[in-house]
């Protein structure tokens, strides 16, 4: 049984769209949590990271886009979890991600 909460889906689409507008990218899911980097890329970006939890996704996306690295998306399969199964994201995290998208659009 696949779990995908409607409002989580809507929030993800909004955040991804705003992130794409701010970074001039065309990602399908900015909050994917699966990201792979070449060593030299992560060595450059890692020391500048400030966020934790779900703010890290828009921060990494903005900083990688600003440095003009090529980004490739590869499809993954996803099996959602319920809150009882350990899902941790909530409305507060959506607002934090929104704040991070705007913050890292302006620099930092």
Short mmCIF file of C-alpha atoms in Angstrom, two decimals:
data_model
loop_
_atom_site.label_atom_id
_atom_site.label_comp_id
_atom_site.label_asym_id
_atom_site.label_seq_id
_atom_site.Cartn_x
_atom_site.Cartn_y
_atom_site.Cartn_z
CA UNK A 1 0.00 0.00 0.00
CA UNK A 2 1.54 3.25 -1.15
CA UNK A 3 1.27 6.24 1.16
CA UNK A 4 1.36 9.70 -0.39
CA UNK A 5 -0.41 12.40 1.55
CA UNK A 6 -2.22 14.89 -0.70
CA UNK A 7 -1.06 18.05 1.09
CA UNK A 8 2.52 16.79 1.20
CA UNK A 9 2.36 16.32 -2.56
CA UNK A 10 0.96 19.84 -3.06
CA UNK A 11 3.59 21.41 -0.77
CA UNK A 12 6.38 19.51 -2.56
CA UNK A 13 5.20 20.73 -5.97
CA UNK A 14 5.03 24.34 -4.73
CA UNK A 15 8.48 24.18 -3.12
CA UNK A 16 10.01 22.53 -6.18
CA UNK A 17 8.45 25.14 -8.48
CA UNK A 18 9.70 28.02 -6.34
CA UNK A 19 13.15 26.44 -6.15
CA UNK A 20 13.20 26.03 -9.93
CA UNK A 21 12.22 29.69 -10.37
CA UNK A 22 14.98 30.84 -8.02
CA UNK A 23 17.72 28.60 -9.42
CA UNK A 24 16.70 28.54 -13.10
CA UNK A 25 16.62 24.75 -12.98
CA UNK A 26 13.92 22.36 -14.12
CA UNK A 27 13.92 19.71 -11.40
CA UNK A 28 10.99 17.39 -10.90
CA UNK A 29 11.58 17.02 -7.14
CA UNK A 30 13.93 19.33 -5.26
CA UNK A 31 13.24 17.56 -1.93
CA UNK A 32 14.28 14.14 -3.17
CA UNK A 33 16.82 13.38 -0.39
CA UNK A 34 18.85 11.26 -2.79
CA UNK A 35 21.73 13.29 -4.13
CA UNK A 36 25.10 12.08 -5.45
CA UNK A 37 28.07 14.34 -6.14
CA UNK A 38 31.52 14.12 -7.59
CA UNK A 39 34.10 14.50 -4.85
CA UNK A 40 35.35 17.92 -5.96
CA UNK A 41 31.79 19.29 -5.97
CA UNK A 42 30.99 18.20 -2.43
CA UNK A 43 34.41 19.34 -1.19
CA UNK A 44 33.61 22.81 -2.50
CA UNK A 45 30.04 23.01 -1.19
CA UNK A 46 30.22 21.03 2.07
CA UNK A 47 32.10 23.64 4.13
CA UNK A 48 29.47 26.27 3.27
CA UNK A 49 26.40 24.26 4.35
CA UNK A 50 24.47 25.67 7.30
CA UNK A 51 21.09 23.94 7.34
CA UNK A 52 19.92 20.68 8.83
CA UNK A 53 16.67 18.77 8.55
CA UNK A 54 14.68 19.69 5.45
CA UNK A 55 16.37 23.07 4.92
CA UNK A 56 19.43 21.26 3.58
CA UNK A 57 17.68 20.32 0.32
CA UNK A 58 17.00 23.86 -0.96
CA UNK A 59 20.41 25.01 0.32
CA UNK A 60 22.31 22.32 -1.58
CA UNK A 61 20.19 22.83 -4.69
CA UNK A 62 20.79 26.61 -4.71
CA UNK A 63 24.52 26.34 -4.04
CA UNK A 64 25.06 23.71 -6.72
CA UNK A 65 23.00 25.72 -9.24
CA UNK A 66 24.90 28.93 -8.43
CA UNK A 67 28.19 27.20 -9.22
CA UNK A 68 26.81 26.12 -12.61
CA UNK A 69 27.44 22.41 -12.17
CA UNK A 70 25.43 20.16 -14.45
CA UNK A 71 22.61 18.38 -12.67
CA UNK A 72 21.17 15.09 -13.87
CA UNK A 73 18.00 13.51 -12.58
CA UNK A 74 17.56 9.79 -12.48
CA UNK A 75 14.20 8.28 -11.60
CA UNK A 76 13.84 6.41 -8.31
CA UNK A 77 11.07 4.36 -6.81
CA UNK A 78 9.47 5.69 -3.67
CA UNK A 79 7.41 3.96 -1.04
CA UNK A 80 5.94 6.54 1.31
CA UNK A 81 5.74 6.09 5.07
CA UNK A 82 3.04 6.96 7.52
CA UNK A 83 3.74 9.02 10.62
CA UNK A 84 3.44 5.81 12.61
CA UNK A 85 6.15 4.27 10.42
CA UNK A 86 8.53 7.16 11.05
CA UNK A 87 7.56 10.01 8.71
CA UNK A 88 8.86 13.21 10.29
CA UNK A 89 8.08 16.09 7.90
CA UNK A 90 5.39 18.60 8.78
CA UNK A 91 4.08 22.08 8.00
CA UNK A 92 6.89 23.75 9.96
CA UNK A 93 9.41 22.01 7.70
CA UNK A 94 7.61 23.34 4.59
CA UNK A 95 7.90 26.91 5.89
CA UNK A 96 11.58 26.35 6.75
CA UNK A 97 12.22 25.05 3.22
CA UNK A 98 10.42 28.09 1.76
CA UNK A 99 12.57 30.41 3.88
CA UNK A 100 15.71 28.58 2.73
CA UNK A 101 14.72 28.81 -0.94
CA UNK A 102 14.38 32.58 -0.62
CA UNK A 103 17.47 32.96 1.57
CA UNK A 104 19.81 31.05 -0.72
CA UNK A 105 18.34 32.69 -3.83
CA UNK A 106 19.75 35.96 -2.56
CA UNK A 107 23.18 34.52 -1.84
CA UNK A 108 24.78 33.37 1.40
#
